[in-house]
PDB file of C-alpha atoms in Angstrom:
ATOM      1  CA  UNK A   1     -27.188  31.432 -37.870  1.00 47.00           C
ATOM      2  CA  UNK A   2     -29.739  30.339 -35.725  1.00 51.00           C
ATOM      3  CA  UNK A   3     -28.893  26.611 -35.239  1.00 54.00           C
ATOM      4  CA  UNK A   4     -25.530  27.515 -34.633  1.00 55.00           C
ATOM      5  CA  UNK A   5     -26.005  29.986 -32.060  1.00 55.00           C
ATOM      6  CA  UNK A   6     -28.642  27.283 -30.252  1.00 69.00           C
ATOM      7  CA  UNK A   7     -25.906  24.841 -30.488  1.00 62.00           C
ATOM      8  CA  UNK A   8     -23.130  26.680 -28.975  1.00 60.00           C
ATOM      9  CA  UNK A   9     -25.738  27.655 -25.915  1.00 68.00           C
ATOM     10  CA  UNK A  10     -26.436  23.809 -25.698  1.00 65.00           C
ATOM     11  CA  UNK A  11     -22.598  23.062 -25.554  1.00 64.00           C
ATOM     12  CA  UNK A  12     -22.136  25.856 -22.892  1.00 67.00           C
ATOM     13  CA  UNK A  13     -25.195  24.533 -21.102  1.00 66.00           C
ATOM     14  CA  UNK A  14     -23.466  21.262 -21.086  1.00 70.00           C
ATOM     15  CA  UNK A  15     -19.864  22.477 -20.894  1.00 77.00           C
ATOM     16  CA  UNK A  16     -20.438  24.513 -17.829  1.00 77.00           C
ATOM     17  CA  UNK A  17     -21.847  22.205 -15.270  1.00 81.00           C
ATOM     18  CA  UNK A  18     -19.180  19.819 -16.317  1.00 82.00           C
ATOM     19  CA  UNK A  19     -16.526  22.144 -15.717  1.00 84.00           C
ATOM     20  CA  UNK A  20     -17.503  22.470 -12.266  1.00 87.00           C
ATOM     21  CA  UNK A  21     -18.173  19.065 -11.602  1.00 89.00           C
ATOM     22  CA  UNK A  22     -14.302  18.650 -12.462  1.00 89.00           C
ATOM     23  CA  UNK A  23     -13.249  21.500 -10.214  1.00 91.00           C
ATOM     24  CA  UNK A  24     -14.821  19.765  -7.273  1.00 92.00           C
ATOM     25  CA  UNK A  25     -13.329  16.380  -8.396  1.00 92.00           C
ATOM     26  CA  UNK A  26      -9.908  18.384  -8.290  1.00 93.00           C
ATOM     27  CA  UNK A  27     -10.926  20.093  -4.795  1.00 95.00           C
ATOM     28  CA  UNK A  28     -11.453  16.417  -3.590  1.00 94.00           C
ATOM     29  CA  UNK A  29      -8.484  15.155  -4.967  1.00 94.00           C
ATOM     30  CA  UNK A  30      -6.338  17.984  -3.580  1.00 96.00           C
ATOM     31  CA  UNK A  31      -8.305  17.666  -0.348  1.00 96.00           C
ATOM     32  CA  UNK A  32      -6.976  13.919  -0.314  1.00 95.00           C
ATOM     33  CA  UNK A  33      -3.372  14.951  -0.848  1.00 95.00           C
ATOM     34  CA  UNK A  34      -3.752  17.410   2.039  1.00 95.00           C
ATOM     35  CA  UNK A  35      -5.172  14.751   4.531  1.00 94.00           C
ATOM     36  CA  UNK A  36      -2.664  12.218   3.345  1.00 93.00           C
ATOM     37  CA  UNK A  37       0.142  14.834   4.520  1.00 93.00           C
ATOM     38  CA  UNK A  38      -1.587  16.214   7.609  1.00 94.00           C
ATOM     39  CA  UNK A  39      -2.267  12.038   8.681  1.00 92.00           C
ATOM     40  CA  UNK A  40       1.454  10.991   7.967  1.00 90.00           C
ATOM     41  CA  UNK A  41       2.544  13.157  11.139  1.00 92.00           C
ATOM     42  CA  UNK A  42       0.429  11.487  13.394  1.00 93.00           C
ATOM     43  CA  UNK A  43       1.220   7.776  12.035  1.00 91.00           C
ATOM     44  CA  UNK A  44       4.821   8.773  12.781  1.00 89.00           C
ATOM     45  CA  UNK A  45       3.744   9.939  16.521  1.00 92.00           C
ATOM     46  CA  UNK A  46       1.768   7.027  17.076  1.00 90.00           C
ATOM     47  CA  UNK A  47       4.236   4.449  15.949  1.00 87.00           C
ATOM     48  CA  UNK A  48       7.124   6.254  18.197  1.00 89.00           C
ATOM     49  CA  UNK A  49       4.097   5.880  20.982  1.00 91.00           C
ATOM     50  CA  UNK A  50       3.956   2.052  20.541  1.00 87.00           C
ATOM     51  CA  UNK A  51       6.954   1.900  19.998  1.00 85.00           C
ATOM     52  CA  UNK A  52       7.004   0.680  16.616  1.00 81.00           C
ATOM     53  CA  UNK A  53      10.351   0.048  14.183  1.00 79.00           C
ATOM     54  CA  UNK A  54      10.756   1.979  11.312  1.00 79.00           C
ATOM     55  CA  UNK A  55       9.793  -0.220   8.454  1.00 76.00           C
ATOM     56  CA  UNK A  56       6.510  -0.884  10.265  1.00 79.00           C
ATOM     57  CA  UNK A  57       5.611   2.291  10.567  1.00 85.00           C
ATOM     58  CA  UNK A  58       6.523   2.875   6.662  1.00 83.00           C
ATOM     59  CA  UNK A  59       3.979  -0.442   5.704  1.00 83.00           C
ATOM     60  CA  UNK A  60       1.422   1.820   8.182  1.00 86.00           C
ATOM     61  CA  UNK A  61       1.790   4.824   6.268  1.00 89.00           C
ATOM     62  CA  UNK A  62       1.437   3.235   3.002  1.00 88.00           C
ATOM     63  CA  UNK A  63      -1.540   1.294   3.893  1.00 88.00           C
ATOM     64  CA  UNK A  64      -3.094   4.344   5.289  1.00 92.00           C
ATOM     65  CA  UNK A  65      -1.795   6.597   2.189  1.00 93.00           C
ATOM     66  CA  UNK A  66      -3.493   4.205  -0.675  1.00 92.00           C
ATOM     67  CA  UNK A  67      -6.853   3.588   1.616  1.00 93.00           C
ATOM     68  CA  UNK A  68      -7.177   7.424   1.530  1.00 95.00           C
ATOM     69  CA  UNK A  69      -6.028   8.231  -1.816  1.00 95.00           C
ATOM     70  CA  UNK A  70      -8.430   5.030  -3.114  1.00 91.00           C
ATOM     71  CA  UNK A  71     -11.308   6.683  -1.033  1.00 92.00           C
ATOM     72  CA  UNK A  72     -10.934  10.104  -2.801  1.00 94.00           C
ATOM     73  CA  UNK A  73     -10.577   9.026  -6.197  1.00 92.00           C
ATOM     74  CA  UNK A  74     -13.704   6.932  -5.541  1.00 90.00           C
ATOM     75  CA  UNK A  75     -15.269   9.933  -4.250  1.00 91.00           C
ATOM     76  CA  UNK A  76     -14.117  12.861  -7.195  1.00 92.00           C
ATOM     77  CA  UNK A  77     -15.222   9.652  -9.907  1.00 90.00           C
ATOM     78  CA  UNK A  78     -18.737   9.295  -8.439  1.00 89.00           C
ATOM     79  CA  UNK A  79     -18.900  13.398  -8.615  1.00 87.00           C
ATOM     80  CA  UNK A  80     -18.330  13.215 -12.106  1.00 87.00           C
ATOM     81  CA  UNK A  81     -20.624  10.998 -13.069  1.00 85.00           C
ATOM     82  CA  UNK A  82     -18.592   7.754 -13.213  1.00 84.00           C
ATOM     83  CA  UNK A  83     -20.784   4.544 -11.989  1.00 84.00           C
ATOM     84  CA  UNK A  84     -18.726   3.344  -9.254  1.00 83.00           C
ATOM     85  CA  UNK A  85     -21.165   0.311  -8.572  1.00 84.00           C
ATOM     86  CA  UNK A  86     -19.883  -1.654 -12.226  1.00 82.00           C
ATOM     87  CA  UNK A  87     -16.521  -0.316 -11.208  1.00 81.00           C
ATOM     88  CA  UNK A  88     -15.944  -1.803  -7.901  1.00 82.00           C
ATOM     89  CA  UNK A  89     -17.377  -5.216  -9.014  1.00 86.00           C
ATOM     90  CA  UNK A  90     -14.351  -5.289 -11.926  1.00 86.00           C
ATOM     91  CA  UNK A  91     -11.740  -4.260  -9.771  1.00 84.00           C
ATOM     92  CA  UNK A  92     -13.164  -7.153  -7.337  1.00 86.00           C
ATOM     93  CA  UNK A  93     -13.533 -10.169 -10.127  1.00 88.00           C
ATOM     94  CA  UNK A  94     -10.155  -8.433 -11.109  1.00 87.00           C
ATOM     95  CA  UNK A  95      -8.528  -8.871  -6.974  1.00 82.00           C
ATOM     96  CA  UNK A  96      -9.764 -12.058  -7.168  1.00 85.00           C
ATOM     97  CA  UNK A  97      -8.108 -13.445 -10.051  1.00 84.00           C
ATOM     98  CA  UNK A  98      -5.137 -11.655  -9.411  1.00 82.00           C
ATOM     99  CA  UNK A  99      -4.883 -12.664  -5.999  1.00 76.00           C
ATOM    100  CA  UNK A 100      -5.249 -16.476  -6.777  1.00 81.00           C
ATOM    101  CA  UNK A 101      -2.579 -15.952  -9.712  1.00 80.00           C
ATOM    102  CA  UNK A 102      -0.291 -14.230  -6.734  1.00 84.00           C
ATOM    103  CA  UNK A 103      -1.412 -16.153  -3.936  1.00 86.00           C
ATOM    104  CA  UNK A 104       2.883 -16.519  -3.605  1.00 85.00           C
ATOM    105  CA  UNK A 105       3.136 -12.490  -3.039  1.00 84.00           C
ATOM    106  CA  UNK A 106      -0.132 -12.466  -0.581  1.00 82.00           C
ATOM    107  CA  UNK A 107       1.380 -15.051   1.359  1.00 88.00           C
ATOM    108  CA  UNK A 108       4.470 -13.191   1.604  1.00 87.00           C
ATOM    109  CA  UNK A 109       2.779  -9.842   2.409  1.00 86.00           C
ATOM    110  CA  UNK A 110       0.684 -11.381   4.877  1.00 89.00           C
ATOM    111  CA  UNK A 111       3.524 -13.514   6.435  1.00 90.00           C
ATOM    112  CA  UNK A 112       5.707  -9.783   6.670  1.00 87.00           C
ATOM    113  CA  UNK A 113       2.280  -7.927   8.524  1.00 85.00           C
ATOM    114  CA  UNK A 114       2.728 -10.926  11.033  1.00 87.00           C
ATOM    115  CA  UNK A 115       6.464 -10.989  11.385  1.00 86.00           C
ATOM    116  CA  UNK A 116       6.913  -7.093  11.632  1.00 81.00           C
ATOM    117  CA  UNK A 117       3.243  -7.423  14.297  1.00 81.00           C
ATOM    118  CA  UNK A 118       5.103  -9.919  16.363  1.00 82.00           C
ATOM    119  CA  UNK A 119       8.912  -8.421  16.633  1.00 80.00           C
ATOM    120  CA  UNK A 120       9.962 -11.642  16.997  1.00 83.00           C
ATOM    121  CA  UNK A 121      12.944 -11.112  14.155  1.00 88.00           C
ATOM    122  CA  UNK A 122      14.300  -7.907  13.818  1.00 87.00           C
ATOM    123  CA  UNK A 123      17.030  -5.810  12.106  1.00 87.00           C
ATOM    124  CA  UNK A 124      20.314  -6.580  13.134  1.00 90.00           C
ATOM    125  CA  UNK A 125      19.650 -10.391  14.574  1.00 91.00           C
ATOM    126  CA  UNK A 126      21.640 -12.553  13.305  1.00 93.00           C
ATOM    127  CA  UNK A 127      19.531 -15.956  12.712  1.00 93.00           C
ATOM    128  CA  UNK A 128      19.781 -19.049  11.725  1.00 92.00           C
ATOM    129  CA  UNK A 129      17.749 -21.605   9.848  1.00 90.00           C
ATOM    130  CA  UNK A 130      18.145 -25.248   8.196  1.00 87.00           C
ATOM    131  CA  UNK A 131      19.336 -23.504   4.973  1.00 83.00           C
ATOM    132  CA  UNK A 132      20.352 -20.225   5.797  1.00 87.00           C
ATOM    133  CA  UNK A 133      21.993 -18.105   8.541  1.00 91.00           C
ATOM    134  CA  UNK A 134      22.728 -14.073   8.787  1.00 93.00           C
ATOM    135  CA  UNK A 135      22.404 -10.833   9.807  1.00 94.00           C
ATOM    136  CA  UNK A 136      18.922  -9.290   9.107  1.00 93.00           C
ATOM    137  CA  UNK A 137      19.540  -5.928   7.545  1.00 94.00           C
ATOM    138  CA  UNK A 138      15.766  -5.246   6.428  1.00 90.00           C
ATOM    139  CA  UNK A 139      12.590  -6.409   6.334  1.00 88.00           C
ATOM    140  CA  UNK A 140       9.624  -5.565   4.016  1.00 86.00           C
ATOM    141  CA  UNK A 141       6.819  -6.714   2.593  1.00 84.00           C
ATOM    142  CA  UNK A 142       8.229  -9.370   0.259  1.00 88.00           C
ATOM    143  CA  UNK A 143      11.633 -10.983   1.793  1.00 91.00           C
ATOM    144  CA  UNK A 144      13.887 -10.268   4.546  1.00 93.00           C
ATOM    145  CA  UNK A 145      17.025  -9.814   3.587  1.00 94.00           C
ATOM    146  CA  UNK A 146      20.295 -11.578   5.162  1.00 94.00           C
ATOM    147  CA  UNK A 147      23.759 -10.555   5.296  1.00 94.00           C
ATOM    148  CA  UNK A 148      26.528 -12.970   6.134  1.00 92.00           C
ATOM    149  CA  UNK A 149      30.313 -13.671   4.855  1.00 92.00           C
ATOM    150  CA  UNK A 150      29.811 -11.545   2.349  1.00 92.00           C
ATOM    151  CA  UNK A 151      26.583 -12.748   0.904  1.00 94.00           C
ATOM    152  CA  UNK A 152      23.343 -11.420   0.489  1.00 95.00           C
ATOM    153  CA  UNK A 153      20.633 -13.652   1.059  1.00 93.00           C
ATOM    154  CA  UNK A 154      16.973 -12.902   0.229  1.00 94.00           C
ATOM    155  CA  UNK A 155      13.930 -15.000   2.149  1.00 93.00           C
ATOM    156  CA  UNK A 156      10.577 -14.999   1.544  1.00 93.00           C
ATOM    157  CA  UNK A 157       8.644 -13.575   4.254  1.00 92.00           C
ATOM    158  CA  UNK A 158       6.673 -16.830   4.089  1.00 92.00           C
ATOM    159  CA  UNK A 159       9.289 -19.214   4.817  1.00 91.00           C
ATOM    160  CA  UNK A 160      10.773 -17.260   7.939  1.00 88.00           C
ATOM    161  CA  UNK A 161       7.415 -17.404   8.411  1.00 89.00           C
ATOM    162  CA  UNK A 162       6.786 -21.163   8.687  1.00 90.00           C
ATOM    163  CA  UNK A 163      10.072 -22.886   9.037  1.00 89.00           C
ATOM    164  CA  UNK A 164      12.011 -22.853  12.542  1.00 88.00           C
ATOM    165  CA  UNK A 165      14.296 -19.989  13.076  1.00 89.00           C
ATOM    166  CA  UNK A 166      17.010 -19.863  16.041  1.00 90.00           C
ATOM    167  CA  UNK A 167      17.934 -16.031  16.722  1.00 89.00           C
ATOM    168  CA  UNK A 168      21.784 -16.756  17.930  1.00 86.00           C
ATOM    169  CA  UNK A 169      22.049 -12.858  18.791  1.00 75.00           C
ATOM    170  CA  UNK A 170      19.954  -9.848  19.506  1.00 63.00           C
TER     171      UNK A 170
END
């Protein structure tokens, strides 16, 4: 009887400081989500401020939204004991090989930052290029998308990017 009560008072020794290191990881993470909500506001006020389109404000929000989130899951981890330092080297090897196997989609994600930074293109210009020509009805991270005699055209960011573009109409 004695080993077993000393090894139930070992697991609630161990048990209890556990249990409130995961409460505070949960505080953090709900913390997070609060911050995330209370910061989505002010995007929105700052991008009517500059005025910003839409879908650029959405890519700011999102940006902002997964920086934040990433910082207080990093943050609740390391409370709990998880060793960020092996962590954050994977997930960099990891970006790294992933990025050169996507280096397409980067190009394209960087190519939409610039286009959407720039305003050169926007939605509803109807443009024209050696292949294509259209109405833009959106823009996003990927491909802007075309509409014209019934078609839907999708571009890669990266080629309306790189390749001369005549706007016939604003």
């Amino acid at each position: 009887m004695q080993t077993t009560l000393s090894w139930l008072e070992h697991l609630s020794l161990m048990t209890i400081p556990f249990l409130i290191k995961l409460c505070v990881a949960a505080a953090i993470m709900i913390m997070t989500k609060m911050a995330i909500s209370a910061l989505s506001p002010i995007i929105h006020d700052a991008c009517k401020r500059h005025n910003l389109d839409h879908h650029t404000c959405h890519i700011i929000n999102k940006v902002v939204r997964y920086v934040i989130t990433i910082f207080g899951a990093t943050i609740a981890l390391q409370n709990l004991g998880v060793e960020m330092s092996m962590l954050i080297a994977a997930f960099g090897i990891t970006g790294i090989v992933v990025s050169y196997g996507m280096k397409d989609i980067v190009a394209n994600f960087i190519a939409s930052i610039l286009i959407l930074g720039y305003k050169h293109i926007k939605i509803n210009d109807h443009i024209k290029m050696k292949d294509w020509e259209g109405t833009v009805v959106d823009i996003n991270l990927r491909y802007t998308t075309l509409h014209h005699q019934g078609m839907t055209i999708f571009i890669p960011n990266i080629i309306l990017y790189t390749q001369t573009v005549a706007i016939l109409s604003k």
